Amino acid sequence: MPTSLFSPLLVGALTLNNRIIMAPLTRMRAMQPGDIPAAMAVTYYQQRATAGLLISEASQVSPQGKGYMATPGIYSTEQVVGWRQITDAVHAAGGKIAIQLWHVGRVSHHSLQPDQGLPVSASALAYVNKTTIMGKDGQPERVACDTPRELRADEIPMLIDSYRHATMMAREAGFDMVEVHAAHGYLLHQFQSAESNHRQDAWGGSLENRARLTLEVLDAVIASWDPQHVGIRISPLGKFNGLDDRAGEAMGLYLAEQFQQRQIAYLHLSEPDWAGGPELSNEFRQHLRLRFKGVLIGAGNYTREKAERLLNDGLIDAAAFGRPFIANPDLVRRLAESAPLNPPRPELFYGGDEEGYTDYPFLT
Ligand code: PHB
């Protein structure tokens, strides 16, 4: 019998009602000052609680981890109070929710940083692109990212500690799990990639050294909870935020082996085609599968058909949907009934209010 997308799935300590995951989605609507989840986010997440698992928008583990205007944090008491309302609402609706722990590294701008300092990265190498800051009148404004400063070796313990602290805050806020964001050209990926990491100490050079920070962070998160409540997201292949990592395959497979040793609950693979790249090869999927035996979640331009094909080929256990979940709070039902999907409104993805956020219609 083929495995159904609509069948339950054991993920670490949780049993999910189905294998349709809401992908982490940046929406830039946190309350200011303080980067506190807003009341409208309670409605937004609760509307989508029929997903097997909701993964929250990426949330900075410290003020330094912020790279875009109005993204929420998970380090202050006020943020925990805001998130608690969201996790309570999701649980009341029968759902489960993980929070994605984020540090952007060099994808930032001094106006978003504590004391207007420079963003940090593995090396002082620029990401030649733009990010979104709070411009005049609080309106989003696109600006070039700053050339970062290299994180000093003596700052790394504090950085790792910010993930430990964020994990404790996530537990207090009532999340069911945490997901470490180690993808998409953000800080941990900046360390993984030889393109952005020119360090000559224990965190640079060899593949093992470049993977070190990701694994140290993961170990700190596991130590603050347990591996059954921890997942991680990587994007070893494909282009995003200035990284086009030719050696990504080797790094992806090495990391998968390391994740297996730590027995974490899931590996969330962000596939290149979500950002316009080619579809991942079955060969790479098979290699990854051999190394990591836990739950594998695929993400990247998924449709019901793509998800069922990969599920039945045994190459994934669950599929994450992003843009379709923005536009369809009842995506699970729509996929089950092969109902038409509401089209997303990309101009309302980032910033703003309820429009394009909580007002997408349900099936009647
Ligand atoms: C974004 O804000 O566009 C964004 C944030 C986090 C990601 C990917 C994209 O992992």
CSV table of C-alpha atoms and ligand atoms in Angstrom, one decimal:
chain,number,residue,atom,x,y,z
A,1,MET,CA,0.0,0.0,0.0
A,2,PRO,CA,1.4,3.4,-0.8
A,3,THR,CA,2.0,5.8,2.1
A,4,SER,CA,-0.5,8.6,2.1
A,5,LEU,CA,0.3,12.2,2.7
A,6,PHE,CA,-2.7,12.1,5.0
A,7,SER,CA,-1.4,9.4,7.3
A,8,PRO,CA,0.1,10.0,10.7
A,9,LEU,CA,3.8,10.3,11.2
A,10,LEU,CA,6.0,9.9,14.2
A,11,VAL,CA,8.5,12.7,14.4
A,12,GLY,CA,10.7,12.4,17.5
A,13,ALA,CA,8.5,12.8,20.5
A,14,LEU,CA,5.5,13.9,18.4
A,15,THR,CA,2.8,12.1,16.4
A,16,LEU,CA,1.7,14.3,13.5
A,17,ASN,CA,-1.8,13.9,12.1
A,18,ASN,CA,-0.5,14.1,8.6
A,19,ARG,CA,2.7,14.6,6.6
A,20,ILE,CA,1.9,18.1,5.3
A,21,ILE,CA,4.1,20.6,7.0
A,22,MET,CA,3.8,24.4,7.0
A,23,ALA,CA,7.3,25.6,6.0
A,24,PRO,CA,8.9,28.5,7.9
A,25,LEU,CA,7.8,31.8,6.2
A,26,THR,CA,9.2,35.2,6.9
A,27,ARG,CA,6.3,37.7,7.1
A,28,MET,CA,7.9,40.8,8.9
A,29,ARG,CA,4.9,41.8,11.0
A,30,ALA,CA,6.3,41.6,14.5
A,31,MET,CA,5.4,44.5,16.9
A,32,GLN,CA,7.9,47.3,17.4
A,33,PRO,CA,9.9,47.9,19.4
A,34,GLY,CA,11.0,44.5,20.7
A,35,ASP,CA,10.3,42.2,17.7
A,36,ILE,CA,7.3,40.7,19.5
A,37,PRO,CA,4.9,38.4,17.7
A,38,ALA,CA,1.7,40.4,17.0
A,39,ALA,CA,-1.9,39.5,17.9
A,40,MET,CA,-2.7,38.9,14.2
A,41,ALA,CA,0.0,36.2,14.2
A,42,VAL,CA,-2.2,34.2,16.7
A,43,THR,CA,-5.0,34.1,14.1
A,44,TYR,CA,-2.6,33.4,11.2
A,45,TYR,CA,-1.0,30.4,12.8
A,46,GLN,CA,-4.3,29.1,14.3
A,47,GLN,CA,-5.9,29.3,10.9
A,48,ARG,CA,-3.3,26.9,9.6
A,49,ALA,CA,-3.3,24.4,12.5
A,50,THR,CA,-4.5,21.5,10.4
A,51,ALA,CA,-1.0,21.1,9.1
A,52,GLY,CA,0.7,18.0,10.5
A,53,LEU,CA,3.3,20.4,11.9
A,54,LEU,CA,3.6,24.2,11.7
A,55,ILE,CA,7.1,25.5,11.5
A,56,SER,CA,7.2,29.2,12.6
A,57,GLU,CA,8.7,32.0,10.6
A,58,ALA,CA,12.5,32.2,11.2
A,59,SER,CA,13.0,33.9,14.6
A,60,GLN,CA,16.3,35.5,15.7
A,61,VAL,CA,18.0,34.0,18.7
A,62,SER,CA,19.5,37.3,19.7
A,63,PRO,CA,19.3,41.0,18.6
A,64,GLN,CA,22.5,40.4,16.5
A,65,GLY,CA,20.8,37.6,14.6
A,66,LYS,CA,18.3,40.0,12.9
A,67,GLY,CA,18.6,40.8,9.2
A,68,TYR,CA,15.2,42.1,8.1
A,69,MET,CA,12.8,44.6,9.6
A,70,ALA,CA,10.1,43.3,12.0
A,71,THR,CA,11.0,39.7,12.2
A,72,PRO,CA,10.2,38.2,15.6
A,73,GLY,CA,12.8,37.1,18.2
A,74,ILE,CA,12.9,34.3,20.7
A,75,TYR,CA,15.1,35.7,23.4
A,76,SER,CA,13.1,38.2,25.5
A,77,THR,CA,10.4,37.6,28.1
A,78,GLU,CA,8.0,39.8,26.0
A,79,GLN,CA,8.6,37.7,23.0
A,80,VAL,CA,7.9,34.5,25.0
A,81,VAL,CA,4.6,36.0,26.1
A,82,GLY,CA,3.7,36.8,22.5
A,83,TRP,CA,4.6,33.3,21.3
A,84,ARG,CA,2.8,31.7,24.1
A,85,GLN,CA,-0.5,33.0,22.8
A,86,ILE,CA,0.3,31.5,19.4
A,87,THR,CA,1.3,28.0,20.7
A,88,ASP,CA,-1.8,28.0,23.0
A,89,ALA,CA,-4.1,28.9,20.0
A,90,VAL,CA,-2.5,26.2,17.8
A,91,HIS,CA,-2.8,23.6,20.5
A,92,ALA,CA,-6.4,24.5,21.1
A,93,ALA,CA,-7.0,23.9,17.4
A,94,GLY,CA,-5.4,20.5,17.6
A,95,GLY,CA,-2.1,21.5,15.9
A,96,LYS,CA,1.6,21.2,16.7
A,97,ILE,CA,4.2,23.9,16.2
A,98,ALA,CA,8.0,24.2,16.1
A,99,ILE,CA,9.9,27.4,16.1
A,100,GLN,CA,12.8,28.0,13.7
A,101,LEU,CA,15.9,29.4,15.4
A,102,TRP,CA,17.7,31.9,13.2
A,103,HIS,CA,20.9,34.0,13.0
A,104,VAL,CA,21.3,35.8,9.7
A,105,GLY,CA,25.0,36.5,10.0
A,106,ARG,CA,26.0,38.8,7.2
A,107,VAL,CA,22.5,39.1,5.6
A,108,SER,CA,21.9,42.3,7.6
A,109,HIS,CA,22.4,46.0,7.9
A,110,HIS,CA,23.8,48.1,10.8
A,111,SER,CA,20.5,49.8,11.2
A,112,LEU,CA,19.1,46.4,12.4
A,113,GLN,CA,22.0,45.6,14.7
A,114,PRO,CA,22.5,46.4,18.4
A,115,ASP,CA,24.3,49.7,18.7
A,116,GLN,CA,24.2,50.0,14.9
A,117,GLY,CA,27.3,47.7,14.8
A,118,LEU,CA,28.4,45.7,11.8
A,119,PRO,CA,26.8,42.3,11.3
A,120,VAL,CA,29.0,39.3,11.9
A,121,SER,CA,30.0,36.3,9.7
A,122,ALA,CA,32.6,33.6,9.3
A,123,SER,CA,34.8,36.0,7.4
A,124,ALA,CA,34.7,39.7,6.5
A,125,LEU,CA,33.3,38.9,3.1
A,126,ALA,CA,30.3,40.8,1.7
A,127,TYR,CA,27.0,39.3,0.6
A,128,VAL,CA,26.5,41.5,-2.5
A,129,ASN,CA,22.8,41.9,-2.3
A,130,LYS,CA,20.0,43.7,-0.5
A,131,THR,CA,17.9,43.2,2.6
A,132,THR,CA,14.8,45.0,3.9
A,133,ILE,CA,15.1,47.5,6.7
A,134,MET,CA,12.7,49.8,8.4
A,135,GLY,CA,12.9,52.9,6.3
A,136,LYS,CA,11.4,56.4,6.9
A,137,ASP,CA,7.7,56.3,8.1
A,138,GLY,CA,8.3,52.6,9.1
A,139,GLN,CA,7.9,51.5,5.5
A,140,PRO,CA,10.1,48.7,4.2
A,141,GLU,CA,13.1,49.9,2.3
A,142,ARG,CA,15.6,47.8,0.3
A,143,VAL,CA,19.3,48.5,1.1
A,144,ALA,CA,22.6,46.8,0.4
A,145,CYS,CA,23.9,44.5,3.2
A,146,ASP,CA,27.0,45.7,5.1
A,147,THR,CA,30.3,44.0,4.7
A,148,PRO,CA,30.3,42.0,7.9
A,149,ARG,CA,33.1,41.7,10.5
A,150,GLU,CA,34.7,38.3,11.2
A,151,LEU,CA,33.3,36.7,14.3
A,152,ARG,CA,36.2,36.3,16.8
A,153,ALA,CA,36.9,32.9,18.1
A,154,ASP,CA,36.4,34.2,21.7
A,155,GLU,CA,32.8,35.3,20.6
A,156,ILE,CA,31.8,31.8,19.5
A,157,PRO,CA,30.9,30.5,22.9
A,158,MET,CA,28.5,33.4,23.4
A,159,LEU,CA,27.0,32.8,20.0
A,160,ILE,CA,26.4,29.2,20.8
A,161,ASP,CA,24.9,30.2,24.1
A,162,SER,CA,22.4,32.4,22.4
A,163,TYR,CA,20.9,29.2,20.8
A,164,ARG,CA,20.8,27.5,24.2
A,165,HIS,CA,19.0,30.5,25.6
A,166,ALA,CA,16.6,30.6,22.7
A,167,THR,CA,15.8,26.9,23.1
A,168,MET,CA,14.9,27.5,26.8
A,169,MET,CA,12.7,30.4,25.8
A,170,ALA,CA,11.0,28.3,23.1
A,171,ARG,CA,10.2,25.6,25.7
A,172,GLU,CA,8.8,28.2,28.0
A,173,ALA,CA,6.7,29.6,25.1
A,174,GLY,CA,5.1,26.2,24.7
A,175,PHE,CA,6.6,25.1,21.4
A,176,ASP,CA,6.5,21.4,20.6
A,177,MET,CA,9.9,21.4,18.9
A,178,VAL,CA,12.7,23.6,17.7
A,179,GLU,CA,14.3,23.7,14.3
A,180,VAL,CA,17.8,25.0,13.8
A,181,HIS,CA,18.0,27.1,10.6
A,182,ALA,CA,21.3,26.0,9.0
A,183,ALA,CA,20.3,26.9,5.4
A,184,HIS,CA,19.9,29.6,2.8
A,185,GLY,CA,23.1,31.5,3.2
A,186,TYR,CA,22.5,32.6,6.8
A,187,LEU,CA,25.1,32.4,9.6
A,188,LEU,CA,25.5,28.6,9.9
A,189,HIS,CA,25.5,28.2,6.2
A,190,GLN,CA,28.1,31.0,5.9
A,191,PHE,CA,30.4,28.9,8.0
A,192,GLN,CA,29.6,25.7,6.0
A,193,SER,CA,30.5,27.2,2.7
A,194,ALA,CA,34.1,27.7,1.6
A,195,GLU,CA,32.9,30.7,-0.5
A,196,SER,CA,31.9,32.7,2.6
A,197,ASN,CA,34.3,31.1,5.1
A,198,HIS,CA,38.0,31.9,4.7
A,199,ARG,CA,38.9,31.3,8.4
A,200,GLN,CA,42.1,29.6,9.3
A,201,ASP,CA,41.1,28.5,12.8
A,202,ALA,CA,39.1,25.5,14.0
A,203,TRP,CA,36.0,26.8,12.3
A,204,GLY,CA,37.4,27.1,8.8
A,205,GLY,CA,39.4,25.2,6.2
A,206,SER,CA,38.4,21.5,6.1
A,207,LEU,CA,34.8,20.4,5.6
A,208,GLU,CA,34.8,19.2,9.2
A,209,ASN,CA,35.9,22.5,10.4
A,210,ARG,CA,33.4,24.4,8.4
A,211,ALA,CA,30.6,22.1,9.7
A,212,ARG,CA,31.8,22.6,13.3
A,213,LEU,CA,29.7,25.6,14.3
A,214,THR,CA,26.5,24.1,12.9
A,215,LEU,CA,27.2,21.0,15.0
A,216,GLU,CA,28.2,22.9,18.1
A,217,VAL,CA,25.0,24.9,17.9
A,218,LEU,CA,23.0,21.7,17.4
A,219,ASP,CA,24.7,20.1,20.4
A,220,ALA,CA,23.8,23.1,22.6
A,221,VAL,CA,20.2,22.9,21.5
A,222,ILE,CA,20.0,19.2,22.1
A,223,ALA,CA,21.6,19.7,25.6
A,224,SER,CA,18.9,22.3,26.4
A,225,TRP,CA,16.1,20.0,25.4
A,226,ASP,CA,16.7,16.5,23.9
A,227,PRO,CA,17.2,15.2,20.4
A,228,GLN,CA,13.6,14.0,20.1
A,229,HIS,CA,12.4,17.6,20.1
A,230,VAL,CA,15.0,19.0,17.7
A,231,GLY,CA,15.1,19.2,13.9
A,232,ILE,CA,17.4,21.1,11.5
A,233,ARG,CA,17.1,22.7,8.1
A,234,ILE,CA,19.8,22.7,5.5
A,235,SER,CA,20.0,23.7,1.9
A,236,PRO,CA,23.3,22.1,0.7
A,237,LEU,CA,22.6,22.6,-3.0
A,238,GLY,CA,21.2,25.5,-4.9
A,239,LYS,CA,21.7,29.3,-4.8
A,240,PHE,CA,20.4,31.5,-2.1
A,241,ASN,CA,21.7,34.7,-0.4
A,242,GLY,CA,24.9,34.7,-2.4
A,243,LEU,CA,26.1,31.2,-1.9
A,244,ASP,CA,26.4,28.9,-4.9
A,245,ASP,CA,28.1,26.0,-3.1
A,246,ARG,CA,29.7,23.5,-5.5
A,247,ALA,CA,30.9,21.4,-2.6
A,248,GLY,CA,27.4,21.4,-1.1
A,249,GLU,CA,26.8,17.7,-1.8
A,250,ALA,CA,29.7,16.5,0.3
A,251,MET,CA,28.7,18.9,3.1
A,252,GLY,CA,25.1,17.8,3.0
A,253,LEU,CA,26.1,14.1,3.3
A,254,TYR,CA,28.6,14.8,6.1
A,255,LEU,CA,26.0,16.8,8.1
A,256,ALA,CA,23.4,14.1,7.6
A,257,GLU,CA,25.8,11.5,9.1
A,258,GLN,CA,26.4,13.8,12.0
A,259,PHE,CA,22.7,14.4,12.5
A,260,GLN,CA,22.2,10.6,12.5
A,261,GLN,CA,24.8,10.2,15.3
A,262,ARG,CA,22.9,12.7,17.4
A,263,GLN,CA,19.5,11.0,16.7
A,264,ILE,CA,17.7,14.2,16.1
A,265,ALA,CA,14.0,14.0,15.2
A,266,TYR,CA,14.1,15.3,11.6
A,267,LEU,CA,16.2,16.7,8.8
A,268,HIS,CA,14.4,19.3,6.8
A,269,LEU,CA,15.9,19.6,3.3
A,270,SER,CA,15.3,22.9,1.5
A,271,GLU,CA,15.6,21.9,-2.2
A,272,PRO,CA,17.1,24.2,-4.8
A,273,ASP,CA,13.9,24.5,-6.9
A,274,TRP,CA,12.2,26.6,-4.4
A,275,ALA,CA,14.6,29.4,-5.3
A,276,GLY,CA,14.5,28.8,-9.1
A,277,GLY,CA,17.1,26.0,-9.2
A,278,PRO,CA,16.8,22.5,-10.7
A,279,GLU,CA,15.0,19.6,-8.9
A,280,LEU,CA,17.2,17.6,-6.7
A,281,SER,CA,18.4,14.3,-8.2
A,282,ASN,CA,17.1,11.0,-6.8
A,283,GLU,CA,20.6,9.9,-6.5
A,284,PHE,CA,21.4,12.6,-3.9
A,285,ARG,CA,18.2,11.9,-2.1
A,286,GLN,CA,19.1,8.2,-1.9
A,287,HIS,CA,22.6,9.0,-0.5
A,288,LEU,CA,21.1,11.3,2.1
A,289,ARG,CA,18.5,8.7,3.0
A,290,LEU,CA,21.3,6.1,3.6
A,291,ARG,CA,23.0,8.4,6.1
A,292,PHE,CA,20.1,9.9,8.0
A,293,LYS,CA,17.5,7.4,9.3
A,294,GLY,CA,15.2,9.9,11.0
A,295,VAL,CA,12.3,11.7,9.4
A,296,LEU,CA,13.2,13.5,6.2
A,297,ILE,CA,11.1,16.5,5.3
A,298,GLY,CA,11.4,17.8,1.7
A,299,ALA,CA,10.6,21.5,0.8
A,300,GLY,CA,10.7,23.3,-2.5
A,301,ASN,CA,7.9,23.8,-5.0
A,302,TYR,CA,6.0,20.8,-3.8
A,303,THR,CA,2.6,19.8,-5.1
A,304,ARG,CA,0.5,16.9,-3.9
A,305,GLU,CA,1.8,14.9,-6.9
A,306,LYS,CA,5.5,15.6,-6.2
A,307,ALA,CA,5.0,14.8,-2.5
A,308,GLU,CA,3.3,11.5,-3.2
A,309,ARG,CA,5.8,10.4,-5.8
A,310,LEU,CA,8.8,11.0,-3.4
A,311,LEU,CA,6.9,9.6,-0.5
A,312,ASN,CA,6.1,6.4,-2.4
A,313,ASP,CA,9.7,6.1,-3.7
A,314,GLY,CA,10.7,6.2,0.0
A,315,LEU,CA,12.8,9.4,-0.5
A,316,ILE,CA,10.9,11.7,1.9
A,317,ASP,CA,8.6,11.1,4.9
A,318,ALA,CA,6.8,14.4,4.8
A,319,ALA,CA,6.6,17.5,2.6
A,320,ALA,CA,6.7,21.2,3.6
A,321,PHE,CA,4.6,23.7,1.7
A,322,GLY,CA,5.4,27.4,1.8
A,323,ARG,CA,3.6,29.8,-0.6
A,324,PRO,CA,0.6,27.5,-0.9
A,325,PHE,CA,0.2,27.7,2.9
A,326,ILE,CA,0.4,31.5,2.9
A,327,ALA,CA,-2.6,31.6,0.5
A,328,ASN,CA,-4.5,28.6,1.8
A,329,PRO,CA,-5.1,28.3,5.5
A,330,ASP,CA,-7.0,25.0,4.8
A,331,LEU,CA,-4.3,23.6,2.5
A,332,VAL,CA,-4.5,20.1,4.0
A,333,ARG,CA,-8.2,19.9,3.1
A,334,ARG,CA,-7.7,21.4,-0.3
A,335,LEU,CA,-5.0,18.9,-1.2
A,336,ALA,CA,-7.1,16.0,0.2
A,337,GLU,CA,-10.1,17.1,-2.0
A,338,SER,CA,-8.0,18.2,-4.9
A,339,ALA,CA,-9.8,21.6,-4.6
A,340,PRO,CA,-8.5,24.7,-6.4
A,341,LEU,CA,-5.9,26.7,-4.5
A,342,ASN,CA,-6.1,30.5,-3.8
A,343,PRO,CA,-3.2,32.2,-5.5
A,344,PRO,CA,-0.7,33.9,-3.2
A,345,ARG,CA,-0.3,37.7,-3.3
A,346,PRO,CA,3.5,38.1,-3.2
A,347,GLU,CA,3.4,41.9,-2.9
A,348,LEU,CA,1.8,41.3,0.6
A,349,PHE,CA,4.3,38.6,1.8
A,350,TYR,CA,6.5,41.0,3.7
A,351,GLY,CA,5.3,43.6,6.2
A,352,GLY,CA,1.9,45.2,6.5
A,353,ASP,CA,-1.2,44.1,8.3
A,354,GLU,CA,-4.0,41.5,8.1
A,355,GLU,CA,-4.3,42.0,4.3
A,356,GLY,CA,-2.6,39.1,2.5
A,357,TYR,CA,-2.0,37.5,6.0
A,358,THR,CA,-5.2,36.4,7.7
A,359,ASP,CA,-7.7,37.2,5.0
A,360,TYR,CA,-7.2,34.3,2.5
A,361,PRO,CA,-10.5,32.5,2.2
A,362,PHE,CA,-11.2,29.0,3.5
A,363,LEU,CA,-13.2,26.5,1.3
A,364,THR,CA,-16.9,26.8,2.1
B,1,PHB,C1,13.2,35.8,3.5
B,1,PHB,O1,13.0,36.6,4.3
B,1,PHB,O2,13.0,36.0,2.3
B,1,PHB,C2,13.8,34.5,3.9
B,1,PHB,C3,14.0,34.3,5.2
B,1,PHB,C4,14.5,33.0,5.7
B,1,PHB,C5,14.8,32.1,4.7
B,1,PHB,C6,14.5,32.3,3.4
B,1,PHB,C7,14.0,33.5,3.0
B,1,PHB,O3,15.3,30.9,5.1
